[in-house]
PDB file of C-alpha atoms in Angstrom:
ATOM      1  CA  UNK R 199     -21.014 161.425 -20.013  1.00 77.00           C
ATOM      2  CA  UNK R 200     -20.688 159.403 -23.745  1.00 78.00           C
ATOM      3  CA  UNK R 201     -17.711 161.819 -24.626  1.00 84.00           C
ATOM      4  CA  UNK R 202     -15.577 160.765 -21.326  1.00 92.00           C
ATOM      5  CA  UNK R 203     -16.706 157.746 -21.760  1.00 92.00           C
ATOM      6  CA  UNK R 204     -15.469 157.853 -25.528  1.00 94.00           C
ATOM      7  CA  UNK R 205     -12.091 159.339 -24.496  1.00 95.00           C
ATOM      8  CA  UNK R 206     -11.569 156.745 -21.719  1.00 95.00           C
ATOM      9  CA  UNK R 207     -12.177 154.001 -24.396  1.00 96.00           C
ATOM     10  CA  UNK R 208      -9.567 155.658 -26.589  1.00 96.00           C
ATOM     11  CA  UNK R 209      -7.222 156.002 -24.341  1.00 96.00           C
ATOM     12  CA  UNK R 210      -7.711 151.877 -23.316  1.00 96.00           C
ATOM     13  CA  UNK R 211      -7.134 151.308 -27.098  1.00 96.00           C
ATOM     14  CA  UNK R 212      -3.879 153.363 -27.073  1.00 96.00           C
ATOM     15  CA  UNK R 213      -2.050 152.531 -23.504  1.00 96.00           C
ATOM     16  CA  UNK R 214      -3.901 148.956 -22.367  1.00 95.00           C
ATOM     17  CA  UNK R 215      -3.236 145.370 -22.648  1.00 95.00           C
ATOM     18  CA  UNK R 216      -4.317 143.373 -26.044  1.00 95.00           C
ATOM     19  CA  UNK R 217      -6.939 142.305 -24.399  1.00 96.00           C
ATOM     20  CA  UNK R 218      -8.557 146.015 -23.259  1.00 97.00           C
ATOM     21  CA  UNK R 219      -7.409 146.801 -26.730  1.00 97.00           C
ATOM     22  CA  UNK R 220      -9.819 144.282 -28.321  1.00 97.00           C
ATOM     23  CA  UNK R 221     -12.456 144.912 -25.484  1.00 97.00           C
ATOM     24  CA  UNK R 222     -12.085 149.162 -26.470  1.00 97.00           C
ATOM     25  CA  UNK R 223     -12.816 148.231 -30.349  1.00 97.00           C
ATOM     26  CA  UNK R 224     -15.822 146.510 -29.306  1.00 97.00           C
ATOM     27  CA  UNK R 225     -17.159 149.168 -27.195  1.00 97.00           C
ATOM     28  CA  UNK R 226     -15.967 151.711 -29.359  1.00 97.00           C
ATOM     29  CA  UNK R 227     -18.020 150.046 -32.570  1.00 97.00           C
ATOM     30  CA  UNK R 228     -21.260 149.693 -30.440  1.00 95.00           C
ATOM     31  CA  UNK R 229     -20.959 153.328 -29.272  1.00 94.00           C
ATOM     32  CA  UNK R 230     -21.792 154.258 -33.200  1.00 94.00           C
ATOM     33  CA  UNK R 231     -19.510 157.229 -33.010  1.00 95.00           C
ATOM     34  CA  UNK R 232     -18.334 157.977 -37.365  1.00 95.00           C
ATOM     35  CA  UNK R 233     -15.245 159.526 -36.472  1.00 96.00           C
ATOM     36  CA  UNK R 234     -14.013 155.647 -34.479  1.00 97.00           C
ATOM     37  CA  UNK R 235     -14.776 154.186 -38.179  1.00 97.00           C
ATOM     38  CA  UNK R 236     -11.455 154.505 -39.790  1.00 98.00           C
ATOM     39  CA  UNK R 237      -9.744 153.575 -36.281  1.00 97.00           C
ATOM     40  CA  UNK R 238     -12.000 150.254 -36.824  1.00 98.00           C
ATOM     41  CA  UNK R 239     -11.620 150.002 -40.449  1.00 98.00           C
ATOM     42  CA  UNK R 240      -7.658 150.467 -40.410  1.00 97.00           C
ATOM     43  CA  UNK R 241      -7.082 147.662 -37.453  1.00 97.00           C
ATOM     44  CA  UNK R 242      -9.444 145.165 -38.645  1.00 97.00           C
ATOM     45  CA  UNK R 243      -7.069 145.366 -41.959  1.00 96.00           C
ATOM     46  CA  UNK R 244      -3.988 145.697 -40.410  1.00 89.00           C
ATOM     47  CA  UNK R 245      -1.697 142.729 -40.377  1.00 77.00           C
ATOM     48  CA  UNK R 246      -1.244 142.890 -36.499  1.00 82.00           C
ATOM     49  CA  UNK R 247      -2.504 141.384 -33.539  1.00 90.00           C
ATOM     50  CA  UNK R 248      -5.124 139.273 -34.205  1.00 94.00           C
ATOM     51  CA  UNK R 249      -7.191 140.135 -30.717  1.00 95.00           C
ATOM     52  CA  UNK R 250      -7.221 143.620 -32.075  1.00 97.00           C
ATOM     53  CA  UNK R 251      -8.592 142.654 -35.236  1.00 97.00           C
ATOM     54  CA  UNK R 252     -11.244 140.429 -33.756  1.00 97.00           C
ATOM     55  CA  UNK R 253     -12.090 143.615 -31.403  1.00 97.00           C
ATOM     56  CA  UNK R 254     -12.404 145.743 -34.531  1.00 98.00           C
ATOM     57  CA  UNK R 255     -14.637 143.120 -36.198  1.00 98.00           C
ATOM     58  CA  UNK R 256     -17.153 142.608 -33.602  1.00 97.00           C
ATOM     59  CA  UNK R 257     -17.245 146.192 -32.994  1.00 98.00           C
ATOM     60  CA  UNK R 258     -18.664 147.069 -36.900  1.00 98.00           C
ATOM     61  CA  UNK R 259     -20.717 143.623 -36.451  1.00 97.00           C
ATOM     62  CA  UNK R 260     -22.428 145.857 -33.123  1.00 96.00           C
ATOM     63  CA  UNK R 261     -22.511 149.472 -34.717  1.00 96.00           C
ATOM     64  CA  UNK R 262     -25.912 150.712 -35.009  1.00 93.00           C
ATOM     65  CA  UNK R 263     -26.434 152.778 -38.161  1.00 94.00           C
ATOM     66  CA  UNK R 264     -26.078 150.529 -40.873  1.00 92.00           C
ATOM     67  CA  UNK R 265     -25.798 153.318 -43.280  1.00 93.00           C
ATOM     68  CA  UNK R 266     -22.461 154.490 -41.978  1.00 96.00           C
ATOM     69  CA  UNK R 267     -21.563 150.946 -42.755  1.00 96.00           C
ATOM     70  CA  UNK R 268     -21.937 151.719 -46.419  1.00 95.00           C
ATOM     71  CA  UNK R 269     -20.196 154.658 -46.722  1.00 96.00           C
ATOM     72  CA  UNK R 270     -16.630 155.543 -47.587  1.00 96.00           C
ATOM     73  CA  UNK R 271     -14.664 156.505 -43.998  1.00 95.00           C
ATOM     74  CA  UNK R 272     -11.536 157.658 -45.041  1.00 95.00           C
ATOM     75  CA  UNK R 273      -9.258 154.523 -45.246  1.00 96.00           C
ATOM     76  CA  UNK R 274      -7.967 153.371 -48.679  1.00 94.00           C
ATOM     77  CA  UNK R 275      -7.972 150.083 -49.764  1.00 90.00           C
ATOM     78  CA  UNK R 276      -5.506 148.088 -51.297  1.00 89.00           C
ATOM     79  CA  UNK R 277      -5.840 149.467 -55.081  1.00 90.00           C
ATOM     80  CA  UNK R 278      -5.855 152.970 -53.716  1.00 91.00           C
ATOM     81  CA  UNK R 279      -9.985 154.284 -53.356  1.00 93.00           C
ATOM     82  CA  UNK R 280     -11.636 154.917 -50.133  1.00 95.00           C
ATOM     83  CA  UNK R 281     -13.061 151.462 -48.523  1.00 96.00           C
ATOM     84  CA  UNK R 282     -16.538 150.971 -46.950  1.00 96.00           C
ATOM     85  CA  UNK R 283     -16.424 149.232 -43.116  1.00 97.00           C
ATOM     86  CA  UNK R 284     -18.802 146.718 -45.064  1.00 96.00           C
ATOM     87  CA  UNK R 285     -15.645 146.300 -47.782  1.00 95.00           C
ATOM     88  CA  UNK R 286     -12.985 145.525 -44.854  1.00 97.00           C
ATOM     89  CA  UNK R 287     -15.200 143.568 -43.845  1.00 97.00           C
ATOM     90  CA  UNK R 288     -15.925 140.766 -46.911  1.00 95.00           C
ATOM     91  CA  UNK R 289     -12.108 141.194 -46.868  1.00 95.00           C
ATOM     92  CA  UNK R 290     -11.664 140.458 -43.810  1.00 96.00           C
ATOM     93  CA  UNK R 291     -13.742 137.192 -44.440  1.00 95.00           C
ATOM     94  CA  UNK R 292     -11.959 135.831 -47.068  1.00 92.00           C
ATOM     95  CA  UNK R 293      -8.595 136.506 -44.752  1.00 90.00           C
ATOM     96  CA  UNK R 294      -6.209 133.571 -43.607  1.00 88.00           C
ATOM     97  CA  UNK R 295      -6.696 133.978 -40.033  1.00 89.00           C
ATOM     98  CA  UNK R 296     -10.158 132.146 -39.554  1.00 88.00           C
ATOM     99  CA  UNK R 297     -11.265 133.640 -36.022  1.00 90.00           C
ATOM    100  CA  UNK R 298     -11.089 136.769 -37.394  1.00 94.00           C
ATOM    101  CA  UNK R 299     -12.671 135.606 -41.135  1.00 94.00           C
ATOM    102  CA  UNK R 300     -15.369 133.972 -38.786  1.00 94.00           C
ATOM    103  CA  UNK R 301     -16.192 137.203 -36.233  1.00 96.00           C
ATOM    104  CA  UNK R 302     -16.505 139.800 -39.692  1.00 97.00           C
ATOM    105  CA  UNK R 303     -19.080 137.230 -40.911  1.00 96.00           C
ATOM    106  CA  UNK R 304     -20.547 137.477 -37.786  1.00 95.00           C
ATOM    107  CA  UNK R 305     -20.832 140.789 -38.435  1.00 96.00           C
ATOM    108  CA  UNK R 306     -21.581 141.233 -41.355  1.00 96.00           C
ATOM    109  CA  UNK R 307     -24.861 138.647 -40.790  1.00 93.00           C
ATOM    110  CA  UNK R 308     -25.425 141.636 -38.098  1.00 94.00           C
ATOM    111  CA  UNK R 309     -25.428 144.310 -40.246  1.00 92.00           C
ATOM    112  CA  UNK R 310     -25.272 143.722 -44.092  1.00 88.00           C
ATOM    113  CA  UNK R 311     -27.422 144.334 -46.775  1.00 85.00           C
ATOM    114  CA  UNK R 312     -28.655 141.584 -48.878  1.00 84.00           C
ATOM    115  CA  UNK R 313     -26.279 142.660 -51.460  1.00 86.00           C
ATOM    116  CA  UNK R 314     -23.168 140.934 -49.310  1.00 90.00           C
ATOM    117  CA  UNK R 315     -24.671 137.814 -49.838  1.00 91.00           C
ATOM    118  CA  UNK R 316     -22.973 136.699 -53.182  1.00 92.00           C
ATOM    119  CA  UNK R 317     -19.905 137.776 -51.444  1.00 93.00           C
ATOM    120  CA  UNK R 318     -20.408 135.358 -48.265  1.00 94.00           C
ATOM    121  CA  UNK R 319     -20.958 132.513 -50.723  1.00 93.00           C
ATOM    122  CA  UNK R 320     -18.004 133.128 -52.571  1.00 93.00           C
ATOM    123  CA  UNK R 321     -16.491 132.977 -48.818  1.00 93.00           C
ATOM    124  CA  UNK R 322     -17.934 129.719 -48.244  1.00 93.00           C
ATOM    125  CA  UNK R 323     -17.318 128.120 -51.235  1.00 91.00           C
ATOM    126  CA  UNK R 324     -13.191 129.076 -51.295  1.00 89.00           C
ATOM    127  CA  UNK R 325     -12.799 127.786 -47.884  1.00 73.00           C
ATOM    128  CA  UNK R 326     -12.874 124.264 -47.382  1.00 74.00           C
ATOM    129  CA  UNK R 327     -10.029 123.649 -44.763  1.00 74.00           C
ATOM    130  CA  UNK R 328      -9.789 121.581 -42.038  1.00 72.00           C
ATOM    131  CA  UNK R 329     -10.449 125.262 -39.815  1.00 75.00           C
ATOM    132  CA  UNK R 330     -12.874 126.507 -42.175  1.00 81.00           C
ATOM    133  CA  UNK R 331     -15.749 124.888 -40.542  1.00 85.00           C
ATOM    134  CA  UNK R 332     -16.261 128.083 -38.436  1.00 89.00           C
ATOM    135  CA  UNK R 333     -16.147 129.738 -40.568  1.00 89.00           C
ATOM    136  CA  UNK R 334     -18.279 128.347 -42.999  1.00 92.00           C
ATOM    137  CA  UNK R 335     -21.082 128.239 -39.995  1.00 93.00           C
ATOM    138  CA  UNK R 336     -20.619 131.894 -39.854  1.00 93.00           C
ATOM    139  CA  UNK R 337     -21.552 131.905 -43.235  1.00 93.00           C
ATOM    140  CA  UNK R 338     -24.373 129.796 -43.137  1.00 94.00           C
ATOM    141  CA  UNK R 339     -26.083 131.378 -40.414  1.00 94.00           C
ATOM    142  CA  UNK R 340     -25.003 135.082 -41.463  1.00 94.00           C
ATOM    143  CA  UNK R 341     -26.820 133.904 -45.192  1.00 92.00           C
ATOM    144  CA  UNK R 342     -29.616 132.885 -42.594  1.00 91.00           C
ATOM    145  CA  UNK R 343     -29.567 136.576 -41.318  1.00 91.00           C
ATOM    146  CA  UNK R 344     -29.508 138.792 -44.389  1.00 89.00           C
ATOM    147  CA  UNK R 345     -32.416 136.327 -45.400  1.00 88.00           C
ATOM    148  CA  UNK R 346     -34.853 137.201 -42.348  1.00 88.00           C
ATOM    149  CA  UNK R 347     -33.837 140.722 -43.458  1.00 86.00           C
ATOM    150  CA  UNK R 348     -35.020 140.646 -46.699  1.00 84.00           C
ATOM    151  CA  UNK R 349     -38.015 140.392 -48.741  1.00 84.00           C
ATOM    152  CA  UNK R 350     -39.122 137.691 -50.323  1.00 84.00           C
ATOM    153  CA  UNK R 351     -37.987 138.698 -53.917  1.00 86.00           C
ATOM    154  CA  UNK R 352     -34.488 139.692 -52.654  1.00 84.00           C
ATOM    155  CA  UNK R 353     -34.250 136.593 -51.020  1.00 83.00           C
ATOM    156  CA  UNK R 354     -35.035 134.637 -54.392  1.00 84.00           C
ATOM    157  CA  UNK R 355     -33.100 137.070 -56.498  1.00 83.00           C
ATOM    158  CA  UNK R 356     -29.606 136.442 -54.288  1.00 80.00           C
ATOM    159  CA  UNK R 357     -30.277 132.493 -54.418  1.00 86.00           C
ATOM    160  CA  UNK R 358     -30.298 132.053 -50.768  1.00 87.00           C
ATOM    161  CA  UNK R 359     -32.989 129.308 -50.698  1.00 88.00           C
ATOM    162  CA  UNK R 360     -30.556 127.135 -53.187  1.00 90.00           C
ATOM    163  CA  UNK R 361     -27.360 128.367 -51.153  1.00 90.00           C
ATOM    164  CA  UNK R 362     -28.515 126.879 -47.906  1.00 91.00           C
ATOM    165  CA  UNK R 363     -29.832 124.006 -49.453  1.00 91.00           C
ATOM    166  CA  UNK R 364     -26.267 123.524 -50.518  1.00 91.00           C
ATOM    167  CA  UNK R 365     -24.790 124.144 -47.074  1.00 92.00           C
ATOM    168  CA  UNK R 366     -27.587 121.419 -45.915  1.00 93.00           C
ATOM    169  CA  UNK R 367     -25.347 118.869 -47.796  1.00 92.00           C
ATOM    170  CA  UNK R 368     -21.689 120.046 -46.200  1.00 90.00           C
ATOM    171  CA  UNK R 369     -19.697 117.424 -45.004  1.00 89.00           C
ATOM    172  CA  UNK R 370     -19.042 118.928 -41.739  1.00 86.00           C
ATOM    173  CA  UNK R 371     -22.317 118.440 -39.743  1.00 88.00           C
ATOM    174  CA  UNK R 372     -22.403 121.630 -37.774  1.00 87.00           C
ATOM    175  CA  UNK R 373     -22.535 123.303 -41.105  1.00 87.00           C
ATOM    176  CA  UNK R 374     -25.059 121.228 -42.437  1.00 86.00           C
ATOM    177  CA  UNK R 375     -27.391 121.497 -39.362  1.00 83.00           C
TER     178      UNK R 375
END
């Protein structure tokens, strides 16, 4: 039964090892129970264990109902206003840990509407360090995924072809491919 499975996942999050907690967060996201969104967003935004933040980002990326991710979820941002799960993913995509950032970008590529594309382009442009190749590659893939869900007009409005042409000249061969 779904309720018992959720209880087990919440218990694993409370009492498990970091790896078990991370897996629980991913599975809570896949289960899509809206009461779990604040836990996922708070964990993603927290400065704590990277493994937990990875699990929260991945959980949001496997969320089925995209509409849930566009609404405030009861978590306040740095300015005191409630934020959406998409806001938390964009924030994590720009964050200091490139692994969490890459997973957050990948999750945005799976779930976000086209309107997130400009924020992803800013993430791409702002990060050119040695460890940012994975983040930049994730942005290119996410933009491609968003483009595949968009109509021709939106693709042009978001300037996705121009971005992808620019990314094709990135010095990192993985990103340029």
